[in-house]
Amino acid sequence: MKKLYYAAVVYAVLGLGFGLFFREYTKAHDFTGFTQLAVMHTHLLALGMLVMLIVLALEKVFELSKTKWFNLFFWHYNAGLLLTVAMMLVVGMRDVAGQTSTPMLDGIAGLGHVVITVSLIFFFVGVGKRLKSQA
């Protein structure tokens, strides 16, 4: 349970920090258009902090970590989210610099989404196993 709490705290700090970074970085470069930097903080707060807190509550109720699926979910989810957000940072900084995204960057960002999707499958399988064992 502690790793869920610590992950939530880290995502909260990152989310708030990147919100500040977005504001200051775009202001320093006199950038007024849309950039991926604008949504990084919401991704980190919603998909990072809030999801970890929800899973923490579910862990308390269903003891999800008693299945092998929980660790698969936890590590894949975090890797996928961090990869996705890292690509948002790269693409966002390129936006501010006046450069366009490339198919390679889009593909890597898509890979992050795929990893998150796989982790959600692990999560739901694990929840299903725990529900069956508690019935």
mmCIF file of C-alpha atoms in Angstrom:
data_model
loop_
_atom_site.group_PDB
_atom_site.id
_atom_site.type_symbol
_atom_site.label_atom_id
_atom_site.label_comp_id
_atom_site.label_asym_id
_atom_site.label_seq_id
_atom_site.Cartn_x
_atom_site.Cartn_y
_atom_site.Cartn_z
ATOM 1 C CA MET A 1 0.000 0.000 0.000
ATOM 2 C CA LYS A 2 2.875 2.344 0.676
ATOM 3 C CA LYS A 3 4.067 2.247 -2.916
ATOM 4 C CA LEU A 4 0.627 3.392 -4.096
ATOM 5 C CA TYR A 5 0.730 6.285 -1.639
ATOM 6 C CA TYR A 6 4.273 7.257 -2.631
ATOM 7 C CA ALA A 7 3.401 7.030 -6.327
ATOM 8 C CA ALA A 8 0.407 9.324 -5.734
ATOM 9 C CA VAL A 9 2.625 11.832 -3.925
ATOM 10 C CA VAL A 10 5.242 11.755 -6.693
ATOM 11 C CA TYR A 11 2.580 12.298 -9.348
ATOM 12 C CA ALA A 12 1.100 15.180 -7.341
ATOM 13 C CA VAL A 13 4.501 16.871 -7.107
ATOM 14 C CA LEU A 14 5.243 16.242 -10.799
ATOM 15 C CA GLY A 15 1.803 17.456 -11.844
ATOM 16 C CA LEU A 16 2.066 20.671 -9.881
ATOM 17 C CA GLY A 17 5.666 21.182 -10.965
ATOM 18 C CA PHE A 18 4.887 20.751 -14.652
ATOM 19 C CA GLY A 19 1.946 23.123 -14.349
ATOM 20 C CA LEU A 20 4.399 25.752 -13.144
ATOM 21 C CA PHE A 21 6.939 24.736 -15.803
ATOM 22 C CA PHE A 22 4.323 25.141 -18.565
ATOM 23 C CA ARG A 23 3.374 28.611 -17.405
ATOM 24 C CA GLU A 24 6.918 29.868 -16.986
ATOM 25 C CA TYR A 25 8.417 28.171 -20.061
ATOM 26 C CA THR A 26 5.767 29.461 -22.455
ATOM 27 C CA LYS A 27 5.902 32.918 -20.878
ATOM 28 C CA ALA A 28 9.703 33.025 -21.202
ATOM 29 C CA HIS A 29 9.416 32.149 -24.908
ATOM 30 C CA ASP A 30 6.441 34.472 -25.577
ATOM 31 C CA PHE A 31 4.438 31.472 -26.773
ATOM 32 C CA THR A 32 0.661 31.830 -26.893
ATOM 33 C CA GLY A 33 -0.509 28.835 -28.977
ATOM 34 C CA PHE A 34 -1.515 25.352 -27.901
ATOM 35 C CA THR A 35 1.172 22.967 -26.729
ATOM 36 C CA GLN A 36 1.189 19.527 -25.128
ATOM 37 C CA LEU A 37 2.807 21.199 -22.125
ATOM 38 C CA ALA A 38 -0.613 22.674 -21.304
ATOM 39 C CA VAL A 39 -2.099 19.258 -20.502
ATOM 40 C CA MET A 40 0.866 17.551 -18.878
ATOM 41 C CA HIS A 41 -0.093 18.657 -15.391
ATOM 42 C CA THR A 42 -3.663 17.390 -15.761
ATOM 43 C CA HIS A 43 -2.431 14.048 -17.079
ATOM 44 C CA LEU A 44 -0.088 13.676 -14.134
ATOM 45 C CA LEU A 45 -2.694 14.730 -11.584
ATOM 46 C CA ALA A 46 -5.619 12.745 -13.014
ATOM 47 C CA LEU A 47 -3.956 9.660 -14.489
ATOM 48 C CA GLY A 48 -1.168 9.643 -11.919
ATOM 49 C CA MET A 49 -2.223 10.939 -8.527
ATOM 50 C CA LEU A 50 -5.974 10.267 -8.693
ATOM 51 C CA VAL A 51 -5.666 6.789 -10.197
ATOM 52 C CA MET A 52 -3.087 5.788 -7.587
ATOM 53 C CA LEU A 53 -5.353 7.064 -4.801
ATOM 54 C CA ILE A 54 -8.333 5.160 -6.213
ATOM 55 C CA VAL A 55 -6.266 1.983 -6.519
ATOM 56 C CA LEU A 56 -5.046 2.569 -2.939
ATOM 57 C CA ALA A 57 -8.660 2.591 -1.738
ATOM 58 C CA LEU A 58 -9.424 -0.560 -3.743
ATOM 59 C CA GLU A 59 -6.300 -2.208 -2.326
ATOM 60 C CA LYS A 60 -7.536 -1.484 1.178
ATOM 61 C CA VAL A 61 -10.904 -3.109 0.440
ATOM 62 C CA PHE A 62 -9.955 -6.004 -1.857
ATOM 63 C CA GLU A 63 -6.264 -6.614 -1.060
ATOM 64 C CA LEU A 64 -5.401 -6.494 -4.754
ATOM 65 C CA SER A 65 -1.705 -7.001 -4.055
ATOM 66 C CA LYS A 66 -2.399 -10.617 -3.133
ATOM 67 C CA THR A 67 -2.523 -11.426 -6.849
ATOM 68 C CA LYS A 68 0.371 -11.523 -9.285
ATOM 69 C CA TRP A 69 -1.645 -9.177 -11.487
ATOM 70 C CA PHE A 70 -1.226 -6.244 -9.116
ATOM 71 C CA ASN A 71 2.529 -5.840 -9.614
ATOM 72 C CA LEU A 72 2.105 -6.307 -13.352
ATOM 73 C CA PHE A 73 -0.487 -3.531 -13.320
ATOM 74 C CA PHE A 74 1.503 -1.206 -11.064
ATOM 75 C CA TRP A 75 4.800 -1.282 -12.928
ATOM 76 C CA HIS A 76 3.325 -1.324 -16.429
ATOM 77 C CA TYR A 77 0.889 1.479 -15.630
ATOM 78 C CA ASN A 78 3.597 3.722 -14.220
ATOM 79 C CA ALA A 79 6.002 2.964 -17.069
ATOM 80 C CA GLY A 80 3.306 3.671 -19.652
ATOM 81 C CA LEU A 81 2.196 6.887 -17.986
ATOM 82 C CA LEU A 82 5.746 8.173 -17.573
ATOM 83 C CA LEU A 83 6.563 7.348 -21.197
ATOM 84 C CA THR A 84 3.411 9.121 -22.363
ATOM 85 C CA VAL A 85 4.127 12.202 -20.257
ATOM 86 C CA ALA A 86 7.790 12.260 -21.309
ATOM 87 C CA MET A 87 6.688 12.354 -24.930
ATOM 88 C CA MET A 88 4.234 15.136 -24.108
ATOM 89 C CA LEU A 89 7.180 17.082 -22.716
ATOM 90 C CA VAL A 90 9.301 16.509 -25.826
ATOM 91 C CA VAL A 91 6.492 17.340 -28.244
ATOM 92 C CA GLY A 92 5.419 20.333 -26.139
ATOM 93 C CA MET A 93 8.898 21.800 -26.075
ATOM 94 C CA ARG A 94 9.127 21.299 -29.830
ATOM 95 C CA ASP A 95 5.790 23.120 -30.191
ATOM 96 C CA VAL A 96 7.147 26.113 -28.300
ATOM 97 C CA ALA A 97 10.287 26.055 -30.458
ATOM 98 C CA GLY A 98 8.123 26.149 -33.598
ATOM 99 C CA GLN A 99 8.929 22.587 -34.657
ATOM 100 C CA THR A 100 6.368 19.970 -35.600
ATOM 101 C CA SER A 101 6.049 16.475 -34.220
ATOM 102 C CA THR A 102 7.500 13.537 -36.107
ATOM 103 C CA PRO A 103 6.046 10.081 -36.781
ATOM 104 C CA MET A 104 8.721 8.612 -34.515
ATOM 105 C CA LEU A 105 7.660 10.803 -31.579
ATOM 106 C CA ASP A 106 4.006 10.017 -32.235
ATOM 107 C CA GLY A 107 4.814 6.302 -32.318
ATOM 108 C CA ILE A 108 6.668 6.400 -29.018
ATOM 109 C CA ALA A 109 3.775 8.310 -27.422
ATOM 110 C CA GLY A 110 1.395 5.695 -28.828
ATOM 111 C CA LEU A 111 3.519 2.965 -27.267
ATOM 112 C CA GLY A 112 3.026 4.616 -23.874
ATOM 113 C CA HIS A 113 -0.727 4.461 -24.400
ATOM 114 C CA VAL A 114 -0.521 0.797 -25.393
ATOM 115 C CA VAL A 115 1.419 -0.026 -22.214
ATOM 116 C CA ILE A 116 -1.212 1.785 -20.112
ATOM 117 C CA THR A 117 -3.946 -0.204 -21.860
ATOM 118 C CA VAL A 118 -2.184 -3.506 -21.168
ATOM 119 C CA SER A 119 -1.756 -2.498 -17.530
ATOM 120 C CA LEU A 120 -5.499 -1.840 -17.245
ATOM 121 C CA ILE A 121 -6.147 -5.364 -18.504
ATOM 122 C CA PHE A 122 -3.849 -6.653 -15.741
ATOM 123 C CA PHE A 123 -5.734 -4.492 -13.241
ATOM 124 C CA PHE A 124 -9.181 -5.778 -14.183
ATOM 125 C CA VAL A 125 -8.023 -9.400 -14.244
ATOM 126 C CA GLY A 126 -6.571 -8.925 -10.749
ATOM 127 C CA VAL A 127 -9.735 -7.290 -9.438
ATOM 128 C CA GLY A 128 -11.792 -10.120 -10.923
ATOM 129 C CA LYS A 129 -9.595 -12.732 -9.216
ATOM 130 C CA ARG A 130 -9.964 -11.000 -5.857
ATOM 131 C CA LEU A 131 -13.732 -10.714 -6.236
ATOM 132 C CA LYS A 132 -13.981 -14.434 -6.984
ATOM 133 C CA SER A 133 -11.810 -15.336 -3.993
ATOM 134 C CA GLN A 134 -13.893 -13.201 -1.634
ATOM 135 C CA ALA A 135 -17.270 -14.541 -2.823
#
